[in-house]
């Protein structure tokens, strides 16, 4: 957390570009979901009666995986599936692949692919698929 905090302070002072970070969200114990790449633009510490925590301000960027390419800022349409949608899909699909019932290597998958105009903002276009069925689906769509 200290390195993230220092990177945010350096950005705010104008000493460097914002740090690009990959963000993962904990859905529940042992279940993590990739949320994409963000710019780290600010940080602060907050304390309550029990502990002190760092809080970070992030801005979503496109150009997700290749950190060598410059990101595009302020994209309106996002591929990221909101937390509330992920939770609703997880409950609806019972934490299992909708095709075979596997409970491991699961992915939140757009039924109508995002690249073909599918949305991330409703659980009606998102399903749980295991890695095998995600890859099989990709092969059929291309």
C-alpha atoms as an extended CHARMM CRD file, in Angstrom:
* protein
*
       142  EXT
         1         1  UNK       CA              0.0000000000        0.0000000000        0.0000000000  PROA      1               0.0000000000
         2         2  UNK       CA              2.8780000000        2.3520000000        0.6790000000  PROA      2               0.0000000000
         3         3  UNK       CA              4.1780000000        2.0280000000       -2.8910000000  PROA      3               0.0000000000
         4         4  UNK       CA              0.7100000000        2.7390000000       -4.3020000000  PROA      4               0.0000000000
         5         5  UNK       CA              0.3850000000        5.7530000000       -2.0120000000  PROA      5               0.0000000000
         6         6  UNK       CA              3.7760000000        7.1080000000       -3.1350000000  PROA      6               0.0000000000
         7         7  UNK       CA              2.8810000000        6.6120000000       -6.8150000000  PROA      7               0.0000000000
         8         8  UNK       CA             -0.3660000000        8.5690000000       -6.3230000000  PROA      8               0.0000000000
         9         9  UNK       CA              1.4680000000       11.4040000000       -4.5400000000  PROA      9               0.0000000000
        10        10  UNK       CA              4.0520000000       11.5820000000       -7.3330000000  PROA      10              0.0000000000
        11        11  UNK       CA              1.2630000000       11.8440000000       -9.9040000000  PROA      11              0.0000000000
        12        12  UNK       CA             -0.5440000000       14.5730000000       -7.9360000000  PROA      12              0.0000000000
        13        13  UNK       CA              2.6770000000       16.6010000000       -7.6850000000  PROA      13              0.0000000000
        14        14  UNK       CA              3.2060000000       16.3440000000      -11.4470000000  PROA      14              0.0000000000
        15        15  UNK       CA              6.3860000000       14.2800000000      -11.1170000000  PROA      15              0.0000000000
        16        16  UNK       CA              5.0690000000       11.3400000000      -13.1300000000  PROA      16              0.0000000000
        17        17  UNK       CA              2.2040000000        9.9060000000      -15.1550000000  PROA      17              0.0000000000
        18        18  UNK       CA             -0.4410000000        7.9870000000      -13.1870000000  PROA      18              0.0000000000
        19        19  UNK       CA              0.4140000000        4.4000000000      -12.3420000000  PROA      19              0.0000000000
        20        20  UNK       CA             -1.6330000000        1.8290000000      -14.2610000000  PROA      20              0.0000000000
        21        21  UNK       CA             -2.8850000000       -0.9670000000      -12.0280000000  PROA      21              0.0000000000
        22        22  UNK       CA             -4.8670000000       -4.1510000000      -12.5880000000  PROA      22              0.0000000000
        23        23  UNK       CA             -7.7970000000       -4.4370000000      -10.1850000000  PROA      23              0.0000000000
        24        24  UNK       CA             -9.3410000000       -7.6290000000       -8.8790000000  PROA      24              0.0000000000
        25        25  UNK       CA            -12.5100000000       -7.8090000000       -6.8020000000  PROA      25              0.0000000000
        26        26  UNK       CA            -13.1210000000      -10.3770000000       -4.0910000000  PROA      26              0.0000000000
        27        27  UNK       CA            -16.5720000000      -11.8720000000       -4.6990000000  PROA      27              0.0000000000
        28        28  UNK       CA            -16.2630000000      -14.2550000000       -1.7300000000  PROA      28              0.0000000000
        29        29  UNK       CA            -13.5930000000      -16.4530000000       -0.1380000000  PROA      29              0.0000000000
        30        30  UNK       CA            -11.4850000000      -17.9460000000       -2.9200000000  PROA      30              0.0000000000
        31        31  UNK       CA            -13.4600000000      -16.2160000000       -5.7010000000  PROA      31              0.0000000000
        32        32  UNK       CA            -11.8280000000      -13.2200000000       -7.3820000000  PROA      32              0.0000000000
        33        33  UNK       CA            -12.9450000000      -11.3620000000      -10.4900000000  PROA      33              0.0000000000
        34        34  UNK       CA            -10.7700000000       -9.2390000000      -12.7880000000  PROA      34              0.0000000000
        35        35  UNK       CA            -12.1320000000       -5.7050000000      -13.1550000000  PROA      35              0.0000000000
        36        36  UNK       CA             -9.6770000000       -4.2390000000      -15.6550000000  PROA      36              0.0000000000
        37        37  UNK       CA             -6.9630000000       -1.5990000000      -15.7070000000  PROA      37              0.0000000000
        38        38  UNK       CA             -7.1980000000        1.6990000000      -13.8640000000  PROA      38              0.0000000000
        39        39  UNK       CA             -5.0990000000        4.8300000000      -13.3480000000  PROA      39              0.0000000000
        40        40  UNK       CA             -4.1120000000        5.4080000000       -9.7260000000  PROA      40              0.0000000000
        41        41  UNK       CA             -4.6360000000        9.1510000000       -9.2160000000  PROA      41              0.0000000000
        42        42  UNK       CA             -4.9800000000        9.7350000000       -5.4630000000  PROA      42              0.0000000000
        43        43  UNK       CA             -4.5200000000        8.0500000000       -2.1000000000  PROA      43              0.0000000000
        44        44  UNK       CA             -5.2950000000        8.7730000000        1.5260000000  PROA      44              0.0000000000
        45        45  UNK       CA             -5.2300000000        7.0210000000        4.8880000000  PROA      45              0.0000000000
        46        46  UNK       CA             -8.2880000000        6.6700000000        7.0760000000  PROA      46              0.0000000000
        47        47  UNK       CA             -8.3920000000        5.4820000000       10.6580000000  PROA      47              0.0000000000
        48        48  UNK       CA            -11.2340000000        4.1910000000       12.7660000000  PROA      48              0.0000000000
        49        49  UNK       CA            -11.0520000000        2.9200000000       16.3260000000  PROA      49              0.0000000000
        50        50  UNK       CA             -9.6530000000       -0.4520000000       15.2000000000  PROA      50              0.0000000000
        51        51  UNK       CA             -7.3260000000        0.0950000000       12.2680000000  PROA      51              0.0000000000
        52        52  UNK       CA             -5.8250000000        2.3650000000        9.6630000000  PROA      52              0.0000000000
        53        53  UNK       CA             -6.4740000000        1.7100000000        5.9710000000  PROA      53              0.0000000000
        54        54  UNK       CA             -5.3630000000        3.1740000000        2.6640000000  PROA      54              0.0000000000
        55        55  UNK       CA             -8.0220000000        4.3150000000        0.2110000000  PROA      55              0.0000000000
        56        56  UNK       CA             -7.2330000000        4.8690000000       -3.4490000000  PROA      56              0.0000000000
        57        57  UNK       CA             -8.9430000000        6.8600000000       -6.1790000000  PROA      57              0.0000000000
        58        58  UNK       CA             -8.8980000000        5.1460000000       -9.5540000000  PROA      58              0.0000000000
        59        59  UNK       CA            -10.0380000000        6.0490000000      -13.0670000000  PROA      59              0.0000000000
        60        60  UNK       CA            -10.9530000000        3.2540000000      -15.4850000000  PROA      60              0.0000000000
        61        61  UNK       CA             -8.9440000000        3.1720000000      -18.7120000000  PROA      61              0.0000000000
        62        62  UNK       CA             -9.0600000000        1.0960000000      -21.8880000000  PROA      62              0.0000000000
        63        63  UNK       CA             -6.0740000000       -0.5910000000      -23.5000000000  PROA      63              0.0000000000
        64        64  UNK       CA             -6.3720000000       -3.1460000000      -20.7540000000  PROA      64              0.0000000000
        65        65  UNK       CA             -3.6690000000       -5.7380000000      -21.0430000000  PROA      65              0.0000000000
        66        66  UNK       CA             -0.8100000000       -4.1690000000      -22.9720000000  PROA      66              0.0000000000
        67        67  UNK       CA              0.8750000000       -1.7530000000      -20.5920000000  PROA      67              0.0000000000
        68        68  UNK       CA              3.2200000000       -0.7010000000      -23.4170000000  PROA      68              0.0000000000
        69        69  UNK       CA              0.3290000000        1.0030000000      -25.2470000000  PROA      69              0.0000000000
        70        70  UNK       CA             -1.1050000000        4.3120000000      -24.0590000000  PROA      70              0.0000000000
        71        71  UNK       CA             -4.5860000000        3.9420000000      -22.5420000000  PROA      71              0.0000000000
        72        72  UNK       CA             -7.7010000000        5.6990000000      -23.7220000000  PROA      72              0.0000000000
        73        73  UNK       CA             -9.4170000000        7.6730000000      -20.9490000000  PROA      73              0.0000000000
        74        74  UNK       CA            -13.0680000000        8.2780000000      -20.1170000000  PROA      74              0.0000000000
        75        75  UNK       CA            -14.6520000000        5.5390000000      -22.1850000000  PROA      75              0.0000000000
        76        76  UNK       CA            -18.4330000000        5.5750000000      -21.7010000000  PROA      76              0.0000000000
        77        77  UNK       CA            -19.1280000000        1.9470000000      -22.5610000000  PROA      77              0.0000000000
        78        78  UNK       CA            -17.2310000000       -0.3500000000      -20.2080000000  PROA      78              0.0000000000
        79        79  UNK       CA            -16.5630000000       -4.0500000000      -20.4650000000  PROA      79              0.0000000000
        80        80  UNK       CA            -16.3300000000       -4.3270000000      -16.6670000000  PROA      80              0.0000000000
        81        81  UNK       CA            -19.2470000000       -6.1570000000      -15.1060000000  PROA      81              0.0000000000
        82        82  UNK       CA            -20.5010000000       -4.2620000000      -12.0270000000  PROA      82              0.0000000000
        83        83  UNK       CA            -20.2650000000       -5.9820000000       -8.6380000000  PROA      83              0.0000000000
        84        84  UNK       CA            -24.0280000000       -6.1170000000       -8.1830000000  PROA      84              0.0000000000
        85        85  UNK       CA            -24.4040000000       -7.8960000000      -11.5370000000  PROA      85              0.0000000000
        86        86  UNK       CA            -21.6520000000      -10.3990000000      -10.6520000000  PROA      86              0.0000000000
        87        87  UNK       CA            -23.3050000000      -11.2080000000       -7.3420000000  PROA      87              0.0000000000
        88        88  UNK       CA            -26.7310000000      -11.6300000000       -8.9840000000  PROA      88              0.0000000000
        89        89  UNK       CA            -25.2560000000      -13.9140000000      -11.6820000000  PROA      89              0.0000000000
        90        90  UNK       CA            -23.3330000000      -15.9520000000       -9.0920000000  PROA      90              0.0000000000
        91        91  UNK       CA            -26.5240000000      -16.5150000000       -7.0870000000  PROA      91              0.0000000000
        92        92  UNK       CA            -28.6620000000      -17.2320000000      -10.1540000000  PROA      92              0.0000000000
        93        93  UNK       CA            -26.1640000000      -19.7110000000      -11.6340000000  PROA      93              0.0000000000
        94        94  UNK       CA            -25.4120000000      -21.3210000000       -8.2720000000  PROA      94              0.0000000000
        95        95  UNK       CA            -21.6640000000      -20.6830000000       -8.4990000000  PROA      95              0.0000000000
        96        96  UNK       CA            -21.3520000000      -23.2220000000      -11.3300000000  PROA      96              0.0000000000
        97        97  UNK       CA            -20.8550000000      -23.3390000000      -15.0850000000  PROA      97              0.0000000000
        98        98  UNK       CA            -24.2790000000      -23.1150000000      -16.7280000000  PROA      98              0.0000000000
        99        99  UNK       CA            -23.2570000000      -25.7240000000      -19.3350000000  PROA      99              0.0000000000
       100       100  UNK       CA            -21.5910000000      -28.5070000000      -17.3240000000  PROA      100             0.0000000000
       101       101  UNK       CA            -21.9670000000      -27.5820000000      -13.6550000000  PROA      101             0.0000000000
       102       102  UNK       CA            -18.2170000000      -27.2370000000      -12.9860000000  PROA      102             0.0000000000
       103       103  UNK       CA            -17.3920000000      -25.1640000000       -9.9260000000  PROA      103             0.0000000000
       104       104  UNK       CA            -13.7830000000      -24.2300000000      -10.7120000000  PROA      104             0.0000000000
       105       105  UNK       CA            -12.0090000000      -21.9510000000      -13.1990000000  PROA      105             0.0000000000
       106       106  UNK       CA            -15.2140000000      -19.9550000000      -13.6500000000  PROA      106             0.0000000000
       107       107  UNK       CA            -15.5370000000      -16.8190000000      -15.7440000000  PROA      107             0.0000000000
       108       108  UNK       CA            -18.2500000000      -14.1740000000      -15.9320000000  PROA      108             0.0000000000
       109       109  UNK       CA            -19.1350000000      -14.4000000000      -19.6160000000  PROA      109             0.0000000000
       110       110  UNK       CA            -21.1880000000      -12.0540000000      -21.7870000000  PROA      110             0.0000000000
       111       111  UNK       CA            -23.9150000000      -14.0930000000      -23.5260000000  PROA      111             0.0000000000
       112       112  UNK       CA            -23.9270000000      -11.5980000000      -26.4060000000  PROA      112             0.0000000000
       113       113  UNK       CA            -20.2150000000      -10.6980000000      -26.5510000000  PROA      113             0.0000000000
       114       114  UNK       CA            -19.2340000000       -7.2140000000      -25.4860000000  PROA      114             0.0000000000
       115       115  UNK       CA            -17.3820000000       -6.8160000000      -28.8060000000  PROA      115             0.0000000000
       116       116  UNK       CA            -20.6700000000       -7.4830000000      -30.6470000000  PROA      116             0.0000000000
       117       117  UNK       CA            -22.6160000000       -4.8890000000      -28.6430000000  PROA      117             0.0000000000
       118       118  UNK       CA            -23.4660000000       -6.9280000000      -25.5400000000  PROA      118             0.0000000000
       119       119  UNK       CA            -23.9360000000       -5.0950000000      -22.2770000000  PROA      119             0.0000000000
       120       120  UNK       CA            -22.3220000000       -5.5160000000      -18.8750000000  PROA      120             0.0000000000
       121       121  UNK       CA            -24.9380000000       -3.6080000000      -16.8940000000  PROA      121             0.0000000000
       122       122  UNK       CA            -27.5570000000       -6.3220000000      -16.5440000000  PROA      122             0.0000000000
       123       123  UNK       CA            -27.3750000000       -9.9190000000      -15.3530000000  PROA      123             0.0000000000
       124       124  UNK       CA            -29.5340000000      -10.9410000000      -18.3360000000  PROA      124             0.0000000000
       125       125  UNK       CA            -26.4580000000      -10.8050000000      -20.6120000000  PROA      125             0.0000000000
       126       126  UNK       CA            -23.9660000000      -12.3860000000      -18.1940000000  PROA      126             0.0000000000
       127       127  UNK       CA            -23.5150000000      -16.0470000000      -17.2700000000  PROA      127             0.0000000000
       128       128  UNK       CA            -20.9850000000      -18.2350000000      -15.4660000000  PROA      128             0.0000000000
       129       129  UNK       CA            -18.9110000000      -20.4890000000      -17.7170000000  PROA      129             0.0000000000
       130       130  UNK       CA            -15.9640000000      -22.7230000000      -16.8640000000  PROA      130             0.0000000000
       131       131  UNK       CA            -12.7060000000      -22.1310000000      -18.7330000000  PROA      131             0.0000000000
       132       132  UNK       CA            -13.4040000000      -24.9860000000      -21.1720000000  PROA      132             0.0000000000
       133       133  UNK       CA            -16.8100000000      -23.6710000000      -22.2060000000  PROA      133             0.0000000000
       134       134  UNK       CA            -15.5520000000      -20.0810000000      -22.3830000000  PROA      134             0.0000000000
       135       135  UNK       CA            -12.9100000000      -21.2010000000      -24.8900000000  PROA      135             0.0000000000
       136       136  UNK       CA            -15.4100000000      -23.3040000000      -26.8610000000  PROA      136             0.0000000000
       137       137  UNK       CA            -17.7850000000      -20.3470000000      -27.0760000000  PROA      137             0.0000000000
       138       138  UNK       CA            -14.9990000000      -18.0460000000      -28.2630000000  PROA      138             0.0000000000
       139       139  UNK       CA            -14.1580000000      -20.5030000000      -31.0610000000  PROA      139             0.0000000000
       140       140  UNK       CA            -17.8070000000      -20.4960000000      -32.2570000000  PROA      140             0.0000000000
       141       141  UNK       CA            -18.1620000000      -16.6940000000      -32.2450000000  PROA      141             0.0000000000
       142       142  UNK       CA            -15.0120000000      -15.8190000000      -34.2120000000  PROA      142             0.0000000000
